[in-house]
mmCIF file of C-alpha atoms in Angstrom:
data_model
loop_
_atom_site.group_PDB
_atom_site.id
_atom_site.type_symbol
_atom_site.label_atom_id
_atom_site.label_comp_id
_atom_site.label_asym_id
_atom_site.label_seq_id
_atom_site.Cartn_x
_atom_site.Cartn_y
_atom_site.Cartn_z
ATOM 1 C CA UNK A 2 8.699 110.818 102.317
ATOM 2 C CA UNK A 3 8.938 111.702 98.612
ATOM 3 C CA UNK A 4 11.037 114.810 99.567
ATOM 4 C CA UNK A 5 13.562 112.672 101.512
ATOM 5 C CA UNK A 6 13.797 110.177 98.611
ATOM 6 C CA UNK A 7 14.236 112.989 96.059
ATOM 7 C CA UNK A 8 16.855 114.529 98.313
ATOM 8 C CA UNK A 9 18.758 111.254 98.531
ATOM 9 C CA UNK A 10 18.702 110.855 94.723
ATOM 10 C CA UNK A 11 19.904 114.403 94.281
ATOM 11 C CA UNK A 12 22.771 113.784 96.616
ATOM 12 C CA UNK A 13 23.617 110.544 94.838
ATOM 13 C CA UNK A 14 23.570 112.333 91.457
ATOM 14 C CA UNK A 15 25.812 115.068 92.857
ATOM 15 C CA UNK A 16 28.245 112.393 94.289
ATOM 16 C CA UNK A 17 28.290 110.595 90.886
ATOM 17 C CA UNK A 18 28.813 113.809 88.987
ATOM 18 C CA UNK A 19 31.604 114.883 91.277
ATOM 19 C CA UNK A 20 33.347 111.514 91.072
ATOM 20 C CA UNK A 21 33.119 111.501 87.203
ATOM 21 C CA UNK A 22 34.397 115.004 86.801
ATOM 22 C CA UNK A 23 37.132 114.209 89.292
ATOM 23 C CA UNK A 24 38.286 111.180 87.254
ATOM 24 C CA UNK A 25 38.447 113.373 84.076
ATOM 25 C CA UNK A 26 40.310 116.160 85.878
ATOM 26 C CA UNK A 27 42.595 113.665 87.580
ATOM 27 C CA UNK A 28 43.545 112.062 84.269
ATOM 28 C CA UNK A 29 44.581 115.412 82.885
ATOM 29 C CA UNK A 30 46.370 116.556 86.064
ATOM 30 C CA UNK A 31 48.297 113.257 86.327
ATOM 31 C CA UNK A 32 49.583 113.941 82.810
ATOM 32 C CA UNK A 33 50.754 117.353 83.924
ATOM 33 C CA UNK A 34 52.377 116.086 87.042
ATOM 34 C CA UNK A 35 54.250 113.354 85.257
ATOM 35 C CA UNK A 36 55.227 115.148 82.001
ATOM 36 C CA UNK A 37 55.639 118.823 82.950
ATOM 37 C CA UNK A 38 58.797 118.303 85.110
ATOM 38 C CA UNK A 39 60.389 116.312 82.309
ATOM 39 C CA UNK A 40 59.795 119.073 79.794
ATOM 40 C CA UNK A 41 57.379 117.010 77.740
ATOM 41 C CA UNK A 42 54.360 118.389 75.881
ATOM 42 C CA UNK A 43 51.100 118.305 77.842
ATOM 43 C CA UNK A 44 48.731 120.413 75.698
ATOM 44 C CA UNK A 45 48.809 118.677 72.388
ATOM 45 C CA UNK A 46 49.114 115.265 70.776
ATOM 46 C CA UNK A 47 47.437 111.998 71.663
ATOM 47 C CA UNK A 48 48.329 110.052 74.796
ATOM 48 C CA UNK A 49 51.063 107.463 74.266
ATOM 49 C CA UNK A 50 52.670 104.722 76.312
ATOM 50 C CA UNK A 51 55.664 105.976 78.263
ATOM 51 C CA UNK A 52 57.517 102.757 77.580
ATOM 52 C CA UNK A 53 57.057 102.087 73.842
ATOM 53 C CA UNK A 54 55.522 105.264 72.589
ATOM 54 C CA UNK A 55 52.443 103.558 71.058
ATOM 55 C CA UNK A 56 49.295 105.597 70.647
ATOM 56 C CA UNK A 57 46.782 104.612 73.295
ATOM 57 C CA UNK A 58 43.199 103.683 72.269
ATOM 58 C CA UNK A 59 40.046 105.106 73.967
ATOM 59 C CA UNK A 60 39.571 101.941 76.026
ATOM 60 C CA UNK A 61 43.083 102.380 77.407
ATOM 61 C CA UNK A 62 42.403 105.844 78.647
ATOM 62 C CA UNK A 63 39.455 105.244 81.024
ATOM 63 C CA UNK A 64 40.533 106.556 84.327
ATOM 64 C CA UNK A 65 41.166 103.910 87.025
ATOM 65 C CA UNK A 66 39.314 101.217 85.113
ATOM 66 C CA UNK A 67 41.914 100.804 82.357
ATOM 67 C CA UNK A 68 44.681 100.639 84.886
ATOM 68 C CA UNK A 69 42.873 97.906 86.818
ATOM 69 C CA UNK A 70 41.910 95.823 83.694
ATOM 70 C CA UNK A 71 45.565 96.032 82.314
ATOM 71 C CA UNK A 72 46.951 95.305 85.742
ATOM 72 C CA UNK A 73 49.035 98.368 85.702
ATOM 73 C CA UNK A 74 50.899 97.546 82.482
ATOM 74 C CA UNK A 75 50.871 98.494 78.845
ATOM 75 C CA UNK A 76 49.008 95.952 76.686
ATOM 76 C CA UNK A 77 51.666 96.076 73.988
ATOM 77 C CA UNK A 78 55.075 96.311 75.645
ATOM 78 C CA UNK A 79 54.225 95.270 79.215
ATOM 79 C CA UNK A 80 55.870 98.415 80.642
ATOM 80 C CA UNK A 81 54.557 99.443 84.045
ATOM 81 C CA UNK A 82 52.076 102.329 83.946
ATOM 82 C CA UNK A 83 53.103 105.176 86.266
ATOM 83 C CA UNK A 84 51.210 104.606 89.583
ATOM 84 C CA UNK A 85 50.695 108.354 89.937
ATOM 85 C CA UNK A 86 48.003 108.054 87.306
ATOM 86 C CA UNK A 87 45.577 105.988 89.472
ATOM 87 C CA UNK A 88 46.578 107.818 92.648
ATOM 88 C CA UNK A 89 45.843 111.252 91.304
ATOM 89 C CA UNK A 90 42.758 110.102 89.457
ATOM 90 C CA UNK A 91 41.388 108.417 92.577
ATOM 91 C CA UNK A 92 42.231 111.389 94.762
ATOM 92 C CA UNK A 93 40.504 113.793 92.386
ATOM 93 C CA UNK A 94 37.438 111.584 92.297
ATOM 94 C CA UNK A 95 37.205 111.616 96.089
ATOM 95 C CA UNK A 96 37.677 115.373 96.130
ATOM 96 C CA UNK A 97 34.841 115.716 93.597
ATOM 97 C CA UNK A 98 32.487 113.527 95.527
ATOM 98 C CA UNK A 99 33.199 115.318 98.854
ATOM 99 C CA UNK A 100 32.885 118.824 97.418
ATOM 100 C CA UNK A 101 29.554 118.201 95.668
ATOM 101 C CA UNK A 102 28.060 116.344 98.601
ATOM 102 C CA UNK A 103 28.993 119.164 101.003
ATOM 103 C CA UNK A 104 27.969 122.016 98.642
ATOM 104 C CA UNK A 105 25.823 120.848 95.708
ATOM 105 C CA UNK A 106 25.872 123.300 92.889
ATOM 106 C CA UNK A 107 28.291 126.078 91.827
ATOM 107 C CA UNK A 108 29.988 126.358 95.218
ATOM 108 C CA UNK A 109 30.702 122.654 95.285
ATOM 109 C CA UNK A 110 32.016 122.630 91.742
ATOM 110 C CA UNK A 111 34.350 125.567 92.596
ATOM 111 C CA UNK A 112 35.559 123.724 95.741
ATOM 112 C CA UNK A 113 36.293 120.647 93.680
ATOM 113 C CA UNK A 114 38.440 122.738 91.297
ATOM 114 C CA UNK A 115 40.173 123.999 94.386
ATOM 115 C CA UNK A 116 40.887 120.517 95.595
ATOM 116 C CA UNK A 117 41.996 119.209 92.226
ATOM 117 C CA UNK A 118 44.589 121.954 91.754
ATOM 118 C CA UNK A 119 45.851 121.440 95.309
ATOM 119 C CA UNK A 120 46.359 117.703 94.561
ATOM 120 C CA UNK A 121 48.525 118.590 91.448
ATOM 121 C CA UNK A 122 50.505 121.131 93.449
ATOM 122 C CA UNK A 123 51.008 118.667 96.348
ATOM 123 C CA UNK A 124 52.221 115.960 93.987
ATOM 124 C CA UNK A 125 54.718 118.350 92.307
ATOM 125 C CA UNK A 126 55.994 119.508 95.579
ATOM 126 C CA UNK A 127 56.433 116.044 97.022
ATOM 127 C CA UNK A 128 58.207 114.741 93.928
ATOM 128 C CA UNK A 129 60.195 117.799 92.862
ATOM 129 C CA UNK A 130 59.943 120.431 95.579
ATOM 130 C CA UNK A 131 58.345 122.621 92.961
ATOM 131 C CA UNK A 132 55.318 124.828 93.227
ATOM 132 C CA UNK A 133 55.085 126.370 89.713
ATOM 133 C CA UNK A 134 53.657 129.892 89.319
ATOM 134 C CA UNK A 135 51.670 128.729 86.311
ATOM 135 C CA UNK A 136 49.491 126.666 88.730
ATOM 136 C CA UNK A 137 49.593 128.740 91.977
ATOM 137 C CA UNK A 138 48.714 132.046 90.276
ATOM 138 C CA UNK A 139 45.673 130.656 88.387
ATOM 139 C CA UNK A 140 44.616 129.118 91.655
ATOM 140 C CA UNK A 141 44.679 132.558 93.241
ATOM 141 C CA UNK A 142 42.835 134.101 90.347
ATOM 142 C CA UNK A 143 40.085 131.470 90.478
ATOM 143 C CA UNK A 144 39.753 132.149 94.194
ATOM 144 C CA UNK A 145 39.111 135.807 93.546
ATOM 145 C CA UNK A 146 36.764 134.907 90.748
ATOM 146 C CA UNK A 147 34.646 132.867 93.161
ATOM 147 C CA UNK A 148 34.310 135.966 95.355
ATOM 148 C CA UNK A 149 33.372 138.145 92.374
ATOM 149 C CA UNK A 150 30.600 135.582 91.739
ATOM 150 C CA UNK A 151 29.285 136.070 95.292
ATOM 151 C CA UNK A 152 30.385 132.634 96.493
ATOM 152 C CA UNK A 153 31.339 132.706 100.153
ATOM 153 C CA UNK A 154 33.562 134.040 101.683
ATOM 154 C CA UNK A 155 33.169 137.627 100.520
ATOM 155 C CA UNK A 156 35.741 139.103 98.055
ATOM 156 C CA UNK A 157 37.149 141.407 100.724
ATOM 157 C CA UNK A 158 37.809 138.561 103.058
ATOM 158 C CA UNK A 159 39.493 136.667 100.226
ATOM 159 C CA UNK A 160 41.693 139.687 99.407
ATOM 160 C CA UNK A 161 42.691 140.112 103.054
ATOM 161 C CA UNK A 162 43.345 136.428 103.321
ATOM 162 C CA UNK A 163 45.523 136.306 100.223
ATOM 163 C CA UNK A 164 47.578 139.319 101.374
ATOM 164 C CA UNK A 165 47.946 138.130 105.024
ATOM 165 C CA UNK A 166 48.873 134.571 104.047
ATOM 166 C CA UNK A 167 51.541 135.629 101.516
ATOM 167 C CA UNK A 168 52.979 138.267 103.850
ATOM 168 C CA UNK A 169 53.042 135.981 106.909
ATOM 169 C CA UNK A 170 54.920 133.119 105.222
ATOM 170 C CA UNK A 171 57.185 135.501 103.462
ATOM 171 C CA UNK A 172 58.103 137.138 106.830
ATOM 172 C CA UNK A 173 58.658 133.746 108.423
ATOM 173 C CA UNK A 174 60.954 132.686 105.580
ATOM 174 C CA UNK A 175 62.875 135.999 105.636
ATOM 175 C CA UNK A 176 63.320 135.807 109.438
ATOM 176 C CA UNK A 177 64.538 132.243 109.339
ATOM 177 C CA UNK A 178 66.984 133.072 106.594
ATOM 178 C CA UNK A 179 68.430 136.021 108.614
ATOM 179 C CA UNK A 180 68.621 134.087 111.881
ATOM 180 C CA UNK A 181 69.905 130.748 110.556
ATOM 181 C CA UNK A 182 71.775 131.738 107.457
ATOM 182 C CA UNK A 183 69.924 129.258 105.201
ATOM 183 C CA UNK A 184 66.566 128.835 103.493
ATOM 184 C CA UNK A 185 63.716 127.566 105.607
ATOM 185 C CA UNK A 186 60.857 127.987 103.137
ATOM 186 C CA UNK A 187 60.756 127.657 99.426
ATOM 187 C CA UNK A 188 59.751 130.632 97.337
ATOM 188 C CA UNK A 189 56.557 128.952 96.189
ATOM 189 C CA UNK A 190 55.202 128.300 99.730
ATOM 190 C CA UNK A 191 54.079 131.890 100.408
ATOM 191 C CA UNK A 192 52.488 132.081 96.964
ATOM 192 C CA UNK A 193 50.549 128.887 97.520
ATOM 193 C CA UNK A 194 49.386 130.035 100.943
ATOM 194 C CA UNK A 195 48.389 133.354 99.384
ATOM 195 C CA UNK A 196 46.258 131.450 96.779
ATOM 196 C CA UNK A 197 44.710 129.382 99.629
ATOM 197 C CA UNK A 198 43.825 132.701 101.343
ATOM 198 C CA UNK A 199 42.135 133.828 98.164
ATOM 199 C CA UNK A 200 39.840 130.811 98.458
ATOM 200 C CA UNK A 201 39.230 130.566 102.154
ATOM 201 C CA UNK A 202 39.450 134.108 103.423
ATOM 202 C CA UNK A 203 41.547 135.219 106.340
ATOM 203 C CA UNK A 204 39.519 133.881 109.314
ATOM 204 C CA UNK A 205 40.429 130.243 108.839
ATOM 205 C CA UNK A 206 44.061 130.544 107.829
ATOM 206 C CA UNK A 207 45.357 129.703 111.349
ATOM 207 C CA UNK A 208 43.575 126.410 111.127
ATOM 208 C CA UNK A 209 45.210 125.669 107.836
ATOM 209 C CA UNK A 210 48.662 126.361 109.373
ATOM 210 C CA UNK A 211 47.749 124.237 112.422
ATOM 211 C CA UNK A 212 46.697 121.243 110.360
ATOM 212 C CA UNK A 213 49.701 121.608 108.054
ATOM 213 C CA UNK A 214 52.012 121.719 111.081
ATOM 214 C CA UNK A 215 50.369 118.601 112.643
ATOM 215 C CA UNK A 216 50.702 116.814 109.339
ATOM 216 C CA UNK A 217 54.374 117.754 109.251
ATOM 217 C CA UNK A 218 54.821 116.345 112.797
ATOM 218 C CA UNK A 219 53.130 113.152 111.708
ATOM 219 C CA UNK A 220 55.482 112.918 108.680
ATOM 220 C CA UNK A 221 58.529 113.310 110.919
ATOM 221 C CA UNK A 222 57.172 110.705 113.308
ATOM 222 C CA UNK A 223 56.660 108.298 110.397
ATOM 223 C CA UNK A 224 60.228 108.885 109.198
ATOM 224 C CA UNK A 225 61.614 108.260 112.615
ATOM 225 C CA UNK A 226 59.625 105.013 113.029
ATOM 226 C CA UNK A 227 61.117 103.797 109.734
ATOM 227 C CA UNK A 228 64.520 104.423 111.031
ATOM 228 C CA UNK A 229 65.302 107.527 108.938
ATOM 229 C CA UNK A 230 67.442 110.123 110.709
ATOM 230 C CA UNK A 231 65.697 113.416 111.131
ATOM 231 C CA UNK A 232 67.892 116.500 111.612
ATOM 232 C CA UNK A 233 67.493 120.265 111.616
ATOM 233 C CA UNK A 234 68.164 120.244 107.885
ATOM 234 C CA UNK A 235 65.601 117.542 106.998
ATOM 235 C CA UNK A 236 63.381 118.983 104.269
ATOM 236 C CA UNK A 237 59.586 118.585 104.177
ATOM 237 C CA UNK A 238 57.380 119.659 101.380
ATOM 238 C CA UNK A 239 55.583 122.349 103.291
ATOM 239 C CA UNK A 240 53.520 123.367 100.214
ATOM 240 C CA UNK A 241 52.171 119.786 100.048
ATOM 241 C CA UNK A 242 51.257 120.017 103.683
ATOM 242 C CA UNK A 243 49.439 123.252 103.193
ATOM 243 C CA UNK A 244 47.570 121.702 100.282
ATOM 244 C CA UNK A 245 46.604 118.628 102.282
ATOM 245 C CA UNK A 246 45.307 120.881 105.130
ATOM 246 C CA UNK A 247 43.517 123.462 102.985
ATOM 247 C CA UNK A 248 40.819 121.195 101.350
ATOM 248 C CA UNK A 249 39.426 119.741 104.675
ATOM 249 C CA UNK A 250 39.201 123.332 105.984
ATOM 250 C CA UNK A 251 37.279 124.257 102.876
ATOM 251 C CA UNK A 252 34.888 121.294 103.458
ATOM 252 C CA UNK A 253 34.214 122.393 107.009
ATOM 253 C CA UNK A 254 33.700 125.989 106.087
ATOM 254 C CA UNK A 255 31.453 125.100 103.173
ATOM 255 C CA UNK A 256 29.148 123.204 105.564
ATOM 256 C CA UNK A 257 29.069 126.275 107.861
ATOM 257 C CA UNK A 258 28.395 128.615 104.878
ATOM 258 C CA UNK A 259 25.313 126.514 103.986
#
């Protein structure tokens, strides 16, 4: 009985730690997602209101809670706070909770970092059709670092996964361009898929592609239901679809690795 209670408390502590770390990571990543495309500084200086430029106090920077208390507006000027802040913070909190519940310890923390970076990349792709190398390349490096630390899958599987993922999407993009005379995939999509392969290994990459494709079909169906015309040239943020598919696959594989 005591072992069961202790295990429950341990899982609760892991979930709480994952959620707290996710809120912190989400607050920083939301700033990146909002400011980076605008060319604004993200690495230095105190946080300010986007409306009036006033320096924000500590109580105004508590993830999710400050947004809720202030009802989504600046206390000084009343300007609306960008809703991407709570969305990204909440998403990162959920990722942290899920990762550390499925794999308590170093593996779960690594998986949380994987999910947090995927959220940032997905948000940038949806908003700006942009998958910056300065995020995808560190994502790949961290994937290989996990293999070097003996976290599953093995380093060789990760290397094969990265190479196969990058090569397969590059080939698909090249073939589409030759056959149709226009771009079908952005240049960042193969790099992101390669980074995902560096985390998941080669064996589960078909499932990532399958889930991403199903998510894309769901997005098209939703656009059709809203009355939006869908044609052969309608663009979908495939990088975001890959990111949305990759983390659930990591969760399942993490359970199997345990």
